[in-house]
Amino acid sequence: DASRGVYSHRFPRFGSGGGGDGVEEEAWLIGGASNVGCAVLRQEDFSDDELASLSAGIDPDVPSPLSYYPLPGVGERFPVADSAREPVLEPRP
């Protein structure tokens, strides 16, 4: 449900192991400690269409030069418990 957000940890690519075909699969650990990244996207008024369009342009195999720290406000506990930590939301796509 895109209106709520789900936090997921991305696992590294791994071989399927079962068939010996060498096909790699992606794995995700759904859930976890926070969904602040998704909450921030909604707080910043990104629409479903904008999120879909921006997401389609992401190549997970290419490192990003950007460094965001998507917090809904100062002091969010994840991933670092720092009551003074401020969000980094720029540059905005």
JSON list of C-alpha atoms in Angstrom, two decimals:
[
{"chain": "A", "resi": 1, "resn": "ASP", "atom": "CA", "xyz": [0.00, 0.00, 0.00]},
{"chain": "A", "resi": 2, "resn": "ALA", "atom": "CA", "xyz": [1.92, 3.02, -1.31]},
{"chain": "A", "resi": 3, "resn": "SER", "atom": "CA", "xyz": [0.03, 5.42, 0.96]},
{"chain": "A", "resi": 4, "resn": "ARG", "atom": "CA", "xyz": [1.54, 3.85, 4.09]},
{"chain": "A", "resi": 5, "resn": "GLY", "atom": "CA", "xyz": [5.09, 2.93, 3.11]},
{"chain": "A", "resi": 6, "resn": "VAL", "atom": "CA", "xyz": [7.10, -0.17, 3.92]},
{"chain": "A", "resi": 7, "resn": "TYR", "atom": "CA", "xyz": [10.68, -0.23, 5.10]},
{"chain": "A", "resi": 8, "resn": "SER", "atom": "CA", "xyz": [12.79, -2.91, 3.41]},
{"chain": "A", "resi": 9, "resn": "HIS", "atom": "CA", "xyz": [16.40, -3.98, 3.70]},
{"chain": "A", "resi": 10, "resn": "ARG", "atom": "CA", "xyz": [17.93, -4.91, 0.33]},
{"chain": "A", "resi": 11, "resn": "PHE", "atom": "CA", "xyz": [20.06, -8.03, 0.41]},
{"chain": "A", "resi": 12, "resn": "PRO", "atom": "CA", "xyz": [22.95, -8.49, -2.02]},
{"chain": "A", "resi": 13, "resn": "ARG", "atom": "CA", "xyz": [22.32, -10.51, -5.15]},
{"chain": "A", "resi": 14, "resn": "PHE", "atom": "CA", "xyz": [22.71, -14.23, -4.65]},
{"chain": "A", "resi": 15, "resn": "GLY", "atom": "CA", "xyz": [22.63, -17.32, -6.85]},
{"chain": "A", "resi": 16, "resn": "SER", "atom": "CA", "xyz": [19.43, -19.35, -6.97]},
{"chain": "A", "resi": 17, "resn": "GLY", "atom": "CA", "xyz": [21.35, -22.33, -5.65]},
{"chain": "A", "resi": 18, "resn": "GLY", "atom": "CA", "xyz": [18.66, -24.86, -6.52]},
{"chain": "A", "resi": 19, "resn": "GLY", "atom": "CA", "xyz": [18.85, -25.35, -10.25]},
{"chain": "A", "resi": 20, "resn": "GLY", "atom": "CA", "xyz": [22.49, -24.64, -10.93]},
{"chain": "A", "resi": 21, "resn": "ASP", "atom": "CA", "xyz": [21.42, -22.29, -13.71]},
{"chain": "A", "resi": 22, "resn": "GLY", "atom": "CA", "xyz": [23.49, -19.38, -12.38]},
{"chain": "A", "resi": 23, "resn": "VAL", "atom": "CA", "xyz": [20.49, -17.05, -12.40]},
{"chain": "A", "resi": 24, "resn": "GLU", "atom": "CA", "xyz": [20.80, -14.34, -9.78]},
{"chain": "A", "resi": 25, "resn": "GLU", "atom": "CA", "xyz": [17.84, -13.17, -7.75]},
{"chain": "A", "resi": 26, "resn": "GLU", "atom": "CA", "xyz": [17.24, -10.10, -5.61]},
{"chain": "A", "resi": 27, "resn": "ALA", "atom": "CA", "xyz": [16.06, -10.49, -2.06]},
{"chain": "A", "resi": 28, "resn": "TRP", "atom": "CA", "xyz": [14.44, -8.03, 0.30]},
{"chain": "A", "resi": 29, "resn": "LEU", "atom": "CA", "xyz": [13.76, -8.21, 4.03]},
{"chain": "A", "resi": 30, "resn": "ILE", "atom": "CA", "xyz": [10.36, -6.57, 4.37]},
{"chain": "A", "resi": 31, "resn": "GLY", "atom": "CA", "xyz": [9.54, -4.69, 7.55]},
{"chain": "A", "resi": 32, "resn": "GLY", "atom": "CA", "xyz": [12.07, -3.61, 10.10]},
{"chain": "A", "resi": 33, "resn": "ALA", "atom": "CA", "xyz": [12.71, -0.63, 12.27]},
{"chain": "A", "resi": 34, "resn": "SER", "atom": "CA", "xyz": [11.29, 2.24, 10.27]},
{"chain": "A", "resi": 35, "resn": "ASN", "atom": "CA", "xyz": [9.33, 3.50, 7.32]},
{"chain": "A", "resi": 36, "resn": "VAL", "atom": "CA", "xyz": [10.52, 7.10, 7.62]},
{"chain": "A", "resi": 37, "resn": "GLY", "atom": "CA", "xyz": [11.86, 7.19, 4.06]},
{"chain": "A", "resi": 38, "resn": "CYS", "atom": "CA", "xyz": [8.41, 6.48, 2.68]},
{"chain": "A", "resi": 39, "resn": "ALA", "atom": "CA", "xyz": [6.78, 8.83, 5.15]},
{"chain": "A", "resi": 40, "resn": "VAL", "atom": "CA", "xyz": [9.10, 11.64, 4.05]},
{"chain": "A", "resi": 41, "resn": "LEU", "atom": "CA", "xyz": [8.19, 11.10, 0.40]},
{"chain": "A", "resi": 42, "resn": "ARG", "atom": "CA", "xyz": [4.53, 11.56, 1.29]},
{"chain": "A", "resi": 43, "resn": "GLN", "atom": "CA", "xyz": [5.34, 14.51, 3.57]},
{"chain": "A", "resi": 44, "resn": "GLU", "atom": "CA", "xyz": [7.15, 16.12, 0.63]},
{"chain": "A", "resi": 45, "resn": "ASP", "atom": "CA", "xyz": [3.97, 15.70, -1.46]},
{"chain": "A", "resi": 46, "resn": "PHE", "atom": "CA", "xyz": [5.27, 13.26, -4.08]},
{"chain": "A", "resi": 47, "resn": "SER", "atom": "CA", "xyz": [2.32, 11.75, -5.94]},
{"chain": "A", "resi": 48, "resn": "ASP", "atom": "CA", "xyz": [2.00, 8.07, -6.83]},
{"chain": "A", "resi": 49, "resn": "ASP", "atom": "CA", "xyz": [2.72, 8.95, -10.47]},
{"chain": "A", "resi": 50, "resn": "GLU", "atom": "CA", "xyz": [5.84, 10.94, -9.56]},
{"chain": "A", "resi": 51, "resn": "LEU", "atom": "CA", "xyz": [7.15, 8.12, -7.36]},
{"chain": "A", "resi": 52, "resn": "ALA", "atom": "CA", "xyz": [6.51, 5.55, -10.08]},
{"chain": "A", "resi": 53, "resn": "SER", "atom": "CA", "xyz": [8.25, 7.72, -12.69]},
{"chain": "A", "resi": 54, "resn": "LEU", "atom": "CA", "xyz": [11.26, 8.49, -10.50]},
{"chain": "A", "resi": 55, "resn": "SER", "atom": "CA", "xyz": [11.54, 4.86, -9.39]},
{"chain": "A", "resi": 56, "resn": "ALA", "atom": "CA", "xyz": [11.54, 3.66, -13.01]},
{"chain": "A", "resi": 57, "resn": "GLY", "atom": "CA", "xyz": [14.64, 5.78, -13.62]},
{"chain": "A", "resi": 58, "resn": "ILE", "atom": "CA", "xyz": [16.67, 4.16, -10.82]},
{"chain": "A", "resi": 59, "resn": "ASP", "atom": "CA", "xyz": [19.26, 1.58, -11.81]},
{"chain": "A", "resi": 60, "resn": "PRO", "atom": "CA", "xyz": [20.11, -0.32, -8.60]},
{"chain": "A", "resi": 61, "resn": "ASP", "atom": "CA", "xyz": [23.34, -1.53, -10.18]},
{"chain": "A", "resi": 62, "resn": "VAL", "atom": "CA", "xyz": [24.70, 2.01, -10.58]},
{"chain": "A", "resi": 63, "resn": "PRO", "atom": "CA", "xyz": [25.91, 3.83, -7.46]},
{"chain": "A", "resi": 64, "resn": "SER", "atom": "CA", "xyz": [24.19, 7.13, -6.76]},
{"chain": "A", "resi": 65, "resn": "PRO", "atom": "CA", "xyz": [26.25, 10.28, -6.21]},
{"chain": "A", "resi": 66, "resn": "LEU", "atom": "CA", "xyz": [23.45, 11.55, -3.93]},
{"chain": "A", "resi": 67, "resn": "SER", "atom": "CA", "xyz": [23.39, 11.25, -0.17]},
{"chain": "A", "resi": 68, "resn": "TYR", "atom": "CA", "xyz": [20.02, 11.69, 1.50]},
{"chain": "A", "resi": 69, "resn": "TYR", "atom": "CA", "xyz": [19.02, 11.18, 5.11]},
{"chain": "A", "resi": 70, "resn": "PRO", "atom": "CA", "xyz": [15.22, 11.04, 4.81]},
{"chain": "A", "resi": 71, "resn": "LEU", "atom": "CA", "xyz": [13.81, 11.91, 8.21]},
{"chain": "A", "resi": 72, "resn": "PRO", "atom": "CA", "xyz": [10.31, 13.26, 8.84]},
{"chain": "A", "resi": 73, "resn": "GLY", "atom": "CA", "xyz": [11.75, 15.58, 11.47]},
{"chain": "A", "resi": 74, "resn": "VAL", "atom": "CA", "xyz": [14.73, 16.22, 13.72]},
{"chain": "A", "resi": 75, "resn": "GLY", "atom": "CA", "xyz": [15.77, 13.34, 15.94]},
{"chain": "A", "resi": 76, "resn": "GLU", "atom": "CA", "xyz": [14.22, 10.27, 14.31]},
{"chain": "A", "resi": 77, "resn": "ARG", "atom": "CA", "xyz": [15.79, 7.20, 15.90]},
{"chain": "A", "resi": 78, "resn": "PHE", "atom": "CA", "xyz": [16.57, 5.20, 12.77]},
{"chain": "A", "resi": 79, "resn": "PRO", "atom": "CA", "xyz": [19.17, 4.24, 11.76]},
{"chain": "A", "resi": 80, "resn": "VAL", "atom": "CA", "xyz": [21.08, 6.31, 14.31]},
{"chain": "A", "resi": 81, "resn": "ALA", "atom": "CA", "xyz": [19.59, 7.33, 17.65]},
{"chain": "A", "resi": 82, "resn": "ASP", "atom": "CA", "xyz": [20.51, 11.02, 17.57]},
{"chain": "A", "resi": 83, "resn": "SER", "atom": "CA", "xyz": [18.00, 13.48, 19.00]},
{"chain": "A", "resi": 84, "resn": "ALA", "atom": "CA", "xyz": [19.67, 16.36, 17.12]},
{"chain": "A", "resi": 85, "resn": "ARG", "atom": "CA", "xyz": [20.09, 14.67, 13.72]},
{"chain": "A", "resi": 86, "resn": "GLU", "atom": "CA", "xyz": [18.55, 16.73, 10.92]},
{"chain": "A", "resi": 87, "resn": "PRO", "atom": "CA", "xyz": [17.14, 15.39, 7.66]},
{"chain": "A", "resi": 88, "resn": "VAL", "atom": "CA", "xyz": [18.99, 15.78, 4.35]},
{"chain": "A", "resi": 89, "resn": "LEU", "atom": "CA", "xyz": [16.38, 16.09, 1.59]},
{"chain": "A", "resi": 90, "resn": "GLU", "atom": "CA", "xyz": [18.24, 18.06, -1.09]},
{"chain": "A", "resi": 91, "resn": "PRO", "atom": "CA", "xyz": [18.71, 18.10, -4.00]},
{"chain": "A", "resi": 92, "resn": "ARG", "atom": "CA", "xyz": [15.08, 17.37, -4.73]},
{"chain": "A", "resi": 93, "resn": "PRO", "atom": "CA", "xyz": [14.48, 15.42, -7.94]}
]
